[in-house]
mmCIF file of C-alpha atoms and ligand atoms in Angstrom:
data_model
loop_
_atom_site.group_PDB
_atom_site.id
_atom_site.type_symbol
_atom_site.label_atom_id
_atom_site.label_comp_id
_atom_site.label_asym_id
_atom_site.label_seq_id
_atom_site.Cartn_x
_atom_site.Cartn_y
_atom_site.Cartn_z
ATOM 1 C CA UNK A 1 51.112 -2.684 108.881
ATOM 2 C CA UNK A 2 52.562 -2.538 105.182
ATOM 3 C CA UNK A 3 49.879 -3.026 102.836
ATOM 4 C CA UNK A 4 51.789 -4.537 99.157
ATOM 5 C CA UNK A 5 50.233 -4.942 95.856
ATOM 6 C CA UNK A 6 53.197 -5.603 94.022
ATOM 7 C CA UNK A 7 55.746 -8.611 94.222
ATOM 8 C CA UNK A 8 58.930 -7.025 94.019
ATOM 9 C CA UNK A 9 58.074 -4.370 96.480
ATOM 10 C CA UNK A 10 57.128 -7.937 98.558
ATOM 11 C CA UNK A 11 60.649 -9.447 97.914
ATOM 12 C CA UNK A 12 62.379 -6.136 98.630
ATOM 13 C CA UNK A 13 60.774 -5.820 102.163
ATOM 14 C CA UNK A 14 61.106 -9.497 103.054
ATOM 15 C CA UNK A 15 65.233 -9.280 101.858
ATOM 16 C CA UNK A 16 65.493 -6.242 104.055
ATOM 17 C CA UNK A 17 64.349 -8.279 106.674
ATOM 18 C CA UNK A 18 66.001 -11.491 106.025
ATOM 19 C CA UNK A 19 69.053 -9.293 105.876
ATOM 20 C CA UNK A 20 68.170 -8.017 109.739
ATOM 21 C CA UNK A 21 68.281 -12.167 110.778
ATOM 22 C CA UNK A 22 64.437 -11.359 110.731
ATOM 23 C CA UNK A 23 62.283 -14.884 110.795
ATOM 24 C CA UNK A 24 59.120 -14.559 108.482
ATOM 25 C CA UNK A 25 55.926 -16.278 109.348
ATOM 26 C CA UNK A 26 53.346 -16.297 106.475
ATOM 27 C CA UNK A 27 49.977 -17.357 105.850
ATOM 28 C CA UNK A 28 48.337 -17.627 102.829
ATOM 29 C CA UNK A 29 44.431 -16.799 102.105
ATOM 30 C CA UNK A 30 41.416 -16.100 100.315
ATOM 31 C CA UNK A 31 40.567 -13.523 102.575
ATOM 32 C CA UNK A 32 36.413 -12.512 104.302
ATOM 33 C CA UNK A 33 38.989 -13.502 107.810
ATOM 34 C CA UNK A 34 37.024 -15.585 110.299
ATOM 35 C CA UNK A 35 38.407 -16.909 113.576
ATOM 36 C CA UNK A 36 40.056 -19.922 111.923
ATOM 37 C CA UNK A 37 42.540 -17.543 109.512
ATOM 38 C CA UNK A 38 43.184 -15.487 112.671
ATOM 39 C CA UNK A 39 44.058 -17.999 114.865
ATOM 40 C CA UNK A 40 46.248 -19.246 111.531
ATOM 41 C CA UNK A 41 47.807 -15.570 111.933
ATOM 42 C CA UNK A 42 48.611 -15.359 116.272
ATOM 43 C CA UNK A 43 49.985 -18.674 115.655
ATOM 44 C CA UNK A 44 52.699 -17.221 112.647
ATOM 45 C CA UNK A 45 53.385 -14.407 114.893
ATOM 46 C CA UNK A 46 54.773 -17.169 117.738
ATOM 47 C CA UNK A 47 56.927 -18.747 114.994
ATOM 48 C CA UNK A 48 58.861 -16.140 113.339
ATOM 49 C CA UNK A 49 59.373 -12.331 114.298
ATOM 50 C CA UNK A 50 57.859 -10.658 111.257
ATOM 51 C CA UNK A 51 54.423 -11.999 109.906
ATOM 52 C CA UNK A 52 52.708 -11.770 106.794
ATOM 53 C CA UNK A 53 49.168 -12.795 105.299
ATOM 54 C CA UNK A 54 48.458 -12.327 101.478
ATOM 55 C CA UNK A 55 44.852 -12.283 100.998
ATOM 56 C CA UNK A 56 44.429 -13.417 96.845
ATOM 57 C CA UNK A 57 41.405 -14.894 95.057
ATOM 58 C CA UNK A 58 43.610 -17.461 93.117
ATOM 59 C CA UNK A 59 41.647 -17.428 89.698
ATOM 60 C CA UNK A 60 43.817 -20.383 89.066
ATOM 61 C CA UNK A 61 42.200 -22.710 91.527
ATOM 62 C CA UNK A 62 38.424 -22.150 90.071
ATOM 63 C CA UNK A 63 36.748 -24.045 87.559
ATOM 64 C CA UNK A 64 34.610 -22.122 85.574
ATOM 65 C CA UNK A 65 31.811 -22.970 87.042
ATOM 66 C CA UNK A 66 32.882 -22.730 90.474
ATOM 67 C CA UNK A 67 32.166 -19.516 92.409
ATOM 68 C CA UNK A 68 35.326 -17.263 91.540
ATOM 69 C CA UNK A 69 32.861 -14.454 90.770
ATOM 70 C CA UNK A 70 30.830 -14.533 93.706
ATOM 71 C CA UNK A 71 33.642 -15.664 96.672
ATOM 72 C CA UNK A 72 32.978 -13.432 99.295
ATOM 73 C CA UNK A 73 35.501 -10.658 99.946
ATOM 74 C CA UNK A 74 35.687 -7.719 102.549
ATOM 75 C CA UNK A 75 39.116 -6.439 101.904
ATOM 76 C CA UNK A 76 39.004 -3.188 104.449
ATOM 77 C CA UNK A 77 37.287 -5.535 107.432
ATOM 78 C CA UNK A 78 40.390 -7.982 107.059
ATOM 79 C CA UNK A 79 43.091 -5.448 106.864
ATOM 80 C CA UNK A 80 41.763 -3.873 109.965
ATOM 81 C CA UNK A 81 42.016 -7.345 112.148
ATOM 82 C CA UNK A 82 45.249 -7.824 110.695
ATOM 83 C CA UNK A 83 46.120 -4.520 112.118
ATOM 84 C CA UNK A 84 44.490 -5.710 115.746
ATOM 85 C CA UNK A 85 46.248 -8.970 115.400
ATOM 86 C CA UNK A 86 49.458 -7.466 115.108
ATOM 87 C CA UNK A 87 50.271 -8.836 111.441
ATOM 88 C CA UNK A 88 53.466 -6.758 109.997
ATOM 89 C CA UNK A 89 52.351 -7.111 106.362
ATOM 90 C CA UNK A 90 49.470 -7.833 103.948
ATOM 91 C CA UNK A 91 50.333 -8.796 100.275
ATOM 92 C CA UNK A 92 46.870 -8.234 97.954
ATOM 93 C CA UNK A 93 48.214 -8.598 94.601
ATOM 94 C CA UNK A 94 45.503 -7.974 91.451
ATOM 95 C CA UNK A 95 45.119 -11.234 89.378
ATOM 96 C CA UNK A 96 47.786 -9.601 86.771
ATOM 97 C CA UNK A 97 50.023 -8.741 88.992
ATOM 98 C CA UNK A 98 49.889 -12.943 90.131
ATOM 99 C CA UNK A 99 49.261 -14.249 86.276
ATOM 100 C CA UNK A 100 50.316 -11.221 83.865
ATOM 101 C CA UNK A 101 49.767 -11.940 80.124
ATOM 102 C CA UNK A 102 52.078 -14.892 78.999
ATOM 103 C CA UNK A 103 51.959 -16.625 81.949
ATOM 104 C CA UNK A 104 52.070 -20.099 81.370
ATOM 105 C CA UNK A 105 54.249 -22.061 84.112
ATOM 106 C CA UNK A 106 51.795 -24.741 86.712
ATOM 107 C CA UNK A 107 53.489 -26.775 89.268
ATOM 108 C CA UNK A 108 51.975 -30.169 89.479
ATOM 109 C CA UNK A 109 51.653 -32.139 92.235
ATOM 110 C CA UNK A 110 50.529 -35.922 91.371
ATOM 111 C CA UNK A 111 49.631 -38.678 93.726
ATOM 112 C CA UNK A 112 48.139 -37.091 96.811
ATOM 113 C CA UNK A 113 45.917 -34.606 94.905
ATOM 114 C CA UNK A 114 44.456 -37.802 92.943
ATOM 115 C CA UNK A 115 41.536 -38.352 95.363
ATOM 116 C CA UNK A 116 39.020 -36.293 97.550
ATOM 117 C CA UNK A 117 39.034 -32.718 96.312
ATOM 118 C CA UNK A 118 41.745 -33.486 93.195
ATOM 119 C CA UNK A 119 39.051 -36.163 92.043
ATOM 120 C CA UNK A 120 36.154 -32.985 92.612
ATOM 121 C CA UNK A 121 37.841 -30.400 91.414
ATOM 122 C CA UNK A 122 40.003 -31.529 88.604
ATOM 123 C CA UNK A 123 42.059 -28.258 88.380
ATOM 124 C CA UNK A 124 42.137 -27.040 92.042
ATOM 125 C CA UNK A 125 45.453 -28.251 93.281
ATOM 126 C CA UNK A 126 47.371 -27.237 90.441
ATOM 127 C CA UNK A 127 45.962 -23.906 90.960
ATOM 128 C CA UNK A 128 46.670 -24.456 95.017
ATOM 129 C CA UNK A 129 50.689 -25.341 94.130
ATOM 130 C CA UNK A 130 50.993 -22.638 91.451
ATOM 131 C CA UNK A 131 49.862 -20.240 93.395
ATOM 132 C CA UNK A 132 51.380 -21.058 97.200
ATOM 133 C CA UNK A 133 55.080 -21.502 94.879
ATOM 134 C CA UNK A 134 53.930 -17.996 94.131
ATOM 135 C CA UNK A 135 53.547 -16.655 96.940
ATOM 136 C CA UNK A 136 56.686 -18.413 98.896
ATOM 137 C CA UNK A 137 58.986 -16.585 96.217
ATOM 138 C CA UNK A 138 57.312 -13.109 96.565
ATOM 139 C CA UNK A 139 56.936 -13.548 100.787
ATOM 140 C CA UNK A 140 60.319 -15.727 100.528
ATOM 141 C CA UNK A 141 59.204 -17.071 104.484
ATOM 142 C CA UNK A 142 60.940 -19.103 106.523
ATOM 143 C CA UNK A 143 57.892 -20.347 107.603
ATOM 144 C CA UNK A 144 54.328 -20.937 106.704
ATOM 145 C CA UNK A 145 50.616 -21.764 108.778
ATOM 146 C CA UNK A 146 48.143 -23.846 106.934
ATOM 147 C CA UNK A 147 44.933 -25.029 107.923
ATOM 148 C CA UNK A 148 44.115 -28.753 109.128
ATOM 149 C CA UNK A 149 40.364 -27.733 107.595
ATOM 150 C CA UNK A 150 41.867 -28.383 103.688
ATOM 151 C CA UNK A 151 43.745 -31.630 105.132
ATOM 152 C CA UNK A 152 44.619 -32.467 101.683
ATOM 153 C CA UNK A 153 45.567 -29.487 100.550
ATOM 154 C CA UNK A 154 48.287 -29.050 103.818
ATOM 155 C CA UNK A 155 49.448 -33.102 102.083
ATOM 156 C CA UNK A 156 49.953 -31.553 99.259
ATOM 157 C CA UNK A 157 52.165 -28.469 100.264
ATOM 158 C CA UNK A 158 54.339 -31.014 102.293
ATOM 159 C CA UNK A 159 54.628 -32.562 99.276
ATOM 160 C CA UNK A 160 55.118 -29.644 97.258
ATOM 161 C CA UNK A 161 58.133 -28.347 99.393
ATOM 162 C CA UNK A 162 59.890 -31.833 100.047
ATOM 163 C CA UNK A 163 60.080 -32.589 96.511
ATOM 164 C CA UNK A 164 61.156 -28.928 95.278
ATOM 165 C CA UNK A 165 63.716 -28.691 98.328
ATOM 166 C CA UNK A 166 61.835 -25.520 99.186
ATOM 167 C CA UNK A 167 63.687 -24.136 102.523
ATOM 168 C CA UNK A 168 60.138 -23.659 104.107
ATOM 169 C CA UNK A 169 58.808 -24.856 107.357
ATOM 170 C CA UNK A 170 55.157 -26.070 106.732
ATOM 171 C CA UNK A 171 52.684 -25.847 109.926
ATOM 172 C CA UNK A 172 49.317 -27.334 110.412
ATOM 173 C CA UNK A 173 46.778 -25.672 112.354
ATOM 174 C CA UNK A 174 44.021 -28.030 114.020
ATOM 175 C CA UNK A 175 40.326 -26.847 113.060
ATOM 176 C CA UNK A 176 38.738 -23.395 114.579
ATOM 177 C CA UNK A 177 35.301 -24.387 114.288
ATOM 178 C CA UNK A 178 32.064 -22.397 115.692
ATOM 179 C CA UNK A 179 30.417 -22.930 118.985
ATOM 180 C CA UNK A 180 27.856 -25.524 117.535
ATOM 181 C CA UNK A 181 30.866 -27.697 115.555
ATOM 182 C CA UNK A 182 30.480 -25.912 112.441
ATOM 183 C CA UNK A 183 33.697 -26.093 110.656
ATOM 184 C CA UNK A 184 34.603 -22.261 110.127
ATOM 185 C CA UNK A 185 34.970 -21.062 106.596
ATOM 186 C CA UNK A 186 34.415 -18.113 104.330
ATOM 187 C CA UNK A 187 31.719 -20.287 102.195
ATOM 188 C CA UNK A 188 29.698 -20.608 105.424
ATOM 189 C CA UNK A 189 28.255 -16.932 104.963
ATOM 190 C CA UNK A 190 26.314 -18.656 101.444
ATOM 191 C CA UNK A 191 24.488 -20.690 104.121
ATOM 192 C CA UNK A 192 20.542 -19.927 104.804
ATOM 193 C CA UNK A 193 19.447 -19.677 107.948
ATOM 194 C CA UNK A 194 17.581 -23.387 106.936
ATOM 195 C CA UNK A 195 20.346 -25.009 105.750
ATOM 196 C CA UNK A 196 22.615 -24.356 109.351
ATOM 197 C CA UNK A 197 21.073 -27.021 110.921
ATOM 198 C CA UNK A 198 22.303 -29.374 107.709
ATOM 199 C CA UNK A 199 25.164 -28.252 107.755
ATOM 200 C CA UNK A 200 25.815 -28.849 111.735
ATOM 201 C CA UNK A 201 25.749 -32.922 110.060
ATOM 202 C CA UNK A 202 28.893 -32.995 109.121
ATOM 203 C CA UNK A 203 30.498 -32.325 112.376
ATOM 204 C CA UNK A 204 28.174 -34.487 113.919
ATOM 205 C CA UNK A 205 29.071 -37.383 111.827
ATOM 206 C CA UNK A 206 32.652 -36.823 112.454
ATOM 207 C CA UNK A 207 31.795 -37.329 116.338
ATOM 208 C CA UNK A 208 29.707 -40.713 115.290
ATOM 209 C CA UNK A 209 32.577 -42.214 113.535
ATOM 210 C CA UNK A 210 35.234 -40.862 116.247
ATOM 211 C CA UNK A 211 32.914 -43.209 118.819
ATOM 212 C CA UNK A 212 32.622 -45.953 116.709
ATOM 213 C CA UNK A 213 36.461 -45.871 116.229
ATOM 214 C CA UNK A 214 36.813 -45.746 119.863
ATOM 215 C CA UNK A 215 34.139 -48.503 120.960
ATOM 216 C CA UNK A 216 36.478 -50.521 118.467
ATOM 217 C CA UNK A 217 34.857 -50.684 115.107
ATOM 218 C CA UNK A 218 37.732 -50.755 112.646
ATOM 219 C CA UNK A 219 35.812 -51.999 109.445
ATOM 220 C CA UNK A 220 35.523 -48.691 107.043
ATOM 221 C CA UNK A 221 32.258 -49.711 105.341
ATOM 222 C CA UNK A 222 30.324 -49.839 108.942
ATOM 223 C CA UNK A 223 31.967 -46.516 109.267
ATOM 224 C CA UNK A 224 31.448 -45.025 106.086
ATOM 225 C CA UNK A 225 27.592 -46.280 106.811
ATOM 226 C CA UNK A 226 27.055 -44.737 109.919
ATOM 227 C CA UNK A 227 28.629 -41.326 108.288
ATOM 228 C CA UNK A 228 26.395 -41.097 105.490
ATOM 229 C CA UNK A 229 23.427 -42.120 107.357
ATOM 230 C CA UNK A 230 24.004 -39.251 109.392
ATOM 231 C CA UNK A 231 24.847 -36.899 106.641
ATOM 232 C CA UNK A 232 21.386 -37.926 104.775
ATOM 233 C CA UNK A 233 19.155 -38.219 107.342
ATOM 234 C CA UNK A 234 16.238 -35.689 107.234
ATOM 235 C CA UNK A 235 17.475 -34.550 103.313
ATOM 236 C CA UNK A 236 18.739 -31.356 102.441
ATOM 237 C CA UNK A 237 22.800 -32.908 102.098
ATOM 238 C CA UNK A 238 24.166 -34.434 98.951
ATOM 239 C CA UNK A 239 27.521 -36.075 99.318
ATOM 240 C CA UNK A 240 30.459 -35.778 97.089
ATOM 241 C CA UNK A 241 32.475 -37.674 98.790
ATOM 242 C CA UNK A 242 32.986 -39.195 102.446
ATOM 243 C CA UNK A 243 35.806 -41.372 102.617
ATOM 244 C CA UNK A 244 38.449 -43.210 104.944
ATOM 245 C CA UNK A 245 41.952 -42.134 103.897
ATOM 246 C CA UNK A 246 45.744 -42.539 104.623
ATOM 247 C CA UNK A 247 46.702 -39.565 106.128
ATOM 248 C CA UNK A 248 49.994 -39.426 103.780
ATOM 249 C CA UNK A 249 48.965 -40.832 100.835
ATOM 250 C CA UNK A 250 45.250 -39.654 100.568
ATOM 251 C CA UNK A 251 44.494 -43.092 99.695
ATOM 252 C CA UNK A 252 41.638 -44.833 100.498
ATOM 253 C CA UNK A 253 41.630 -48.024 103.369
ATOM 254 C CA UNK A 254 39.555 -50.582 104.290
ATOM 255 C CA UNK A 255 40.359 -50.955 107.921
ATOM 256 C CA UNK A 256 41.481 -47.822 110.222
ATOM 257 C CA UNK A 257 44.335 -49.291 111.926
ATOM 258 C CA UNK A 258 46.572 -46.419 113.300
ATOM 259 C CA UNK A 259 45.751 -42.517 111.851
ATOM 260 C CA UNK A 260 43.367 -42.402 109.301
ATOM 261 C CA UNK A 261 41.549 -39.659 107.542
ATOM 262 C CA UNK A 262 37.632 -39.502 107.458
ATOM 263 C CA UNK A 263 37.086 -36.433 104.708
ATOM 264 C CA UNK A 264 34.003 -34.977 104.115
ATOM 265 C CA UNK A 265 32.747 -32.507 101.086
ATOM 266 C CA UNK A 266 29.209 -31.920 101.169
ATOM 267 C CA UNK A 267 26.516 -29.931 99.258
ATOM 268 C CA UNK A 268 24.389 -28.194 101.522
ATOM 269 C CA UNK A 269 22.132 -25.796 98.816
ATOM 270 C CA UNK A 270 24.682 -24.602 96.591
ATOM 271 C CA UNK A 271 27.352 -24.216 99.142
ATOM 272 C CA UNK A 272 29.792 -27.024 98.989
ATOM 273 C CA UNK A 273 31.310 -27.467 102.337
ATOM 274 C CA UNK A 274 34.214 -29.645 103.744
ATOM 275 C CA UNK A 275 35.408 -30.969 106.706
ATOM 276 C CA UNK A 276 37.601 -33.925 108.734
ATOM 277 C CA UNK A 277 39.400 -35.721 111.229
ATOM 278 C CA UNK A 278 42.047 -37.987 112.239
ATOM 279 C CA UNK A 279 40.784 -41.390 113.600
ATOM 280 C CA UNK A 280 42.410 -44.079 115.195
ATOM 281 C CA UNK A 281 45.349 -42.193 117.078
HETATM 282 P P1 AMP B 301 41.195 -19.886 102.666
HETATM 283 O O1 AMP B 301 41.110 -18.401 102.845
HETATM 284 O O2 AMP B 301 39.891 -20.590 102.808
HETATM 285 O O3 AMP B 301 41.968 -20.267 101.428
HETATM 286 O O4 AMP B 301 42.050 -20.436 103.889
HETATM 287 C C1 AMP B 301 43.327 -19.909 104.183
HETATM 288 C C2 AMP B 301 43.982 -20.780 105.220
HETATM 289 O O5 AMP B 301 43.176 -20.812 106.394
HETATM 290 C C3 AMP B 301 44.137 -22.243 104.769
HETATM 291 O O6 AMP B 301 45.379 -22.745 105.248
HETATM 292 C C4 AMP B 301 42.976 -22.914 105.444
HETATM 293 O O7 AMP B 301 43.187 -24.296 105.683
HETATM 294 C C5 AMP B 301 42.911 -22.150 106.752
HETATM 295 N N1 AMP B 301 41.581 -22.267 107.343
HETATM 296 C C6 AMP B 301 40.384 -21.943 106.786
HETATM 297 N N2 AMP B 301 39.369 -22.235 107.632
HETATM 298 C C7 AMP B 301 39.934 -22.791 108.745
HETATM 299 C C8 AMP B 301 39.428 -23.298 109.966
HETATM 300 N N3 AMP B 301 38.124 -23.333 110.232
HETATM 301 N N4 AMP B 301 40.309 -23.781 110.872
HETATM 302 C C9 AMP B 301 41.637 -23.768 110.618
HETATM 303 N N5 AMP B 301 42.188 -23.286 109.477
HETATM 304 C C10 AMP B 301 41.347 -22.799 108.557
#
């Protein structure tokens, strides 16, 4: 596996390969790999015949308070299941080598990134679209995997690419959650062995509003009730925000009526964890 710090050394290798009628699959991460990025990764190897993960702490994306700092990373342990997986290249660029002094270009993406996260995290997506843009011209892929798990954040790549004609194939990849439901995630490891159980809630009151869906309830408010109820049962959880979305727009309904977003962000401790699903389809 090539191992590439450096963007033009990226662009090189991935115009040498274009140039062979190569097809690159790419998928972009944080990095401290669980199951969920791998199965991200076997999946890019399918679609294209030359793969490639970056693994970048996007300083961009972090408020200052947020937990840039302290983000977990393991930077050997990854590289070595990338190796196992089969992956043909890992680009690690430094934060200067992403955002060297002077930098001062952000792509924007507006409506979608409005609610949910975007209303959380007032910076994250533009540090989400600066970055992935980023990445795309340094990997140049034909094709990329992203996570179902950050269901607003795949919206808002879609977006991204339609409206900047990017020549990029976008994927989703459904959830890779742990045996008990948990949805798997790199923030999971801030979790103490007391706060597990909490966090099992959120999957849990995904299944509660899936049956409720299916028995026939359609009104979002009996939903909404029976998902926080669940969430805040027994303490421990505080909510920023469980809502009932479109699943293009990312705006909120009153009635799920065809596909429809539930989205989750909770506080469990000081971790802050997310997770959805698609109702209604
Ligand atoms: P991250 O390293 O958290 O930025 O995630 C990198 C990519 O992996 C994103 O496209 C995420 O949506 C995806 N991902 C993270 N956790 C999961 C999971 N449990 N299931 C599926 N995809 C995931």
């Amino acid at each position: 596996m090539r191992i590439i710090e450096n963007i033009a050394e990226m662009q090189r290798l991935a115009d040498a390969w274009r140039a062979q009628g190569e097809r690159i699959a790419f998928v972009p991460t944080m990095g401290y790999l669980h199951e969920g990025h791998l199965s991200l990764l076997r999946t890019a190897r399918q679609l294209g015949t030359r793969s490639v993960i970056s693994i970048f702490v996007n300083p961009a994306q972090f408020a200052p308070t947020e937990d840039l700092a302290s983000y977990p990373r393991a930077l050997d342990r990854d590289l070595d299941f990338c190796v196992q997986i089969g992956v043909d290249a890992a680009f690690v660029p430094s934060a200067s080598e992403m955002y060297p002094e002077g930098f001062q270009t952000y792509v924007e993406v507006t409506g979608v990134t409005k609610n949910l996260c975007g209303a959380s995290r007032p910076i994250f997506f533009r540090g989400v679209a600066t970055v992935v843009s980023k990445l795309f011209n340094a990997v140049k892929p034909h094709t990329a995997v992203f996570g179902q798990k950050d269901f607003q954040q795949l919206v808002t790549i879609r977006r991204m690419v339609k409206d900047l004609n990017l020549d990029i194939e976008i994927v989703g990849h459904e959830i890779v959650r742990e045996k008990d439901g948990l949805a798997m995630s790199s923030r999971n490891t801030y979790l103490k062995a007391e706060e597990r159980p909490i966090a099992l809630r959120l999957s849990r009151s995904l299944q509660i509003a899936r049956q409720l869906v299916d028995s026939g309830e359609k009104d979002s408010k009996k939903i909404l009730k029976a998902v926080n109820d669940c969430l805040t049962a027994g303490g421990g959880a505080s909510i920023d925000y469980a809502k009932l979305c479109d699943t293009e727009t990312i705006e909120e309904i009153e009635k799920v009526e065809g596909p429809t977003l539930l989205a989750l962000a909770v506080w469990v401790g000081k971790t802050r964890l997310i997770d959805n699903c698609v109702l209604g389809r």
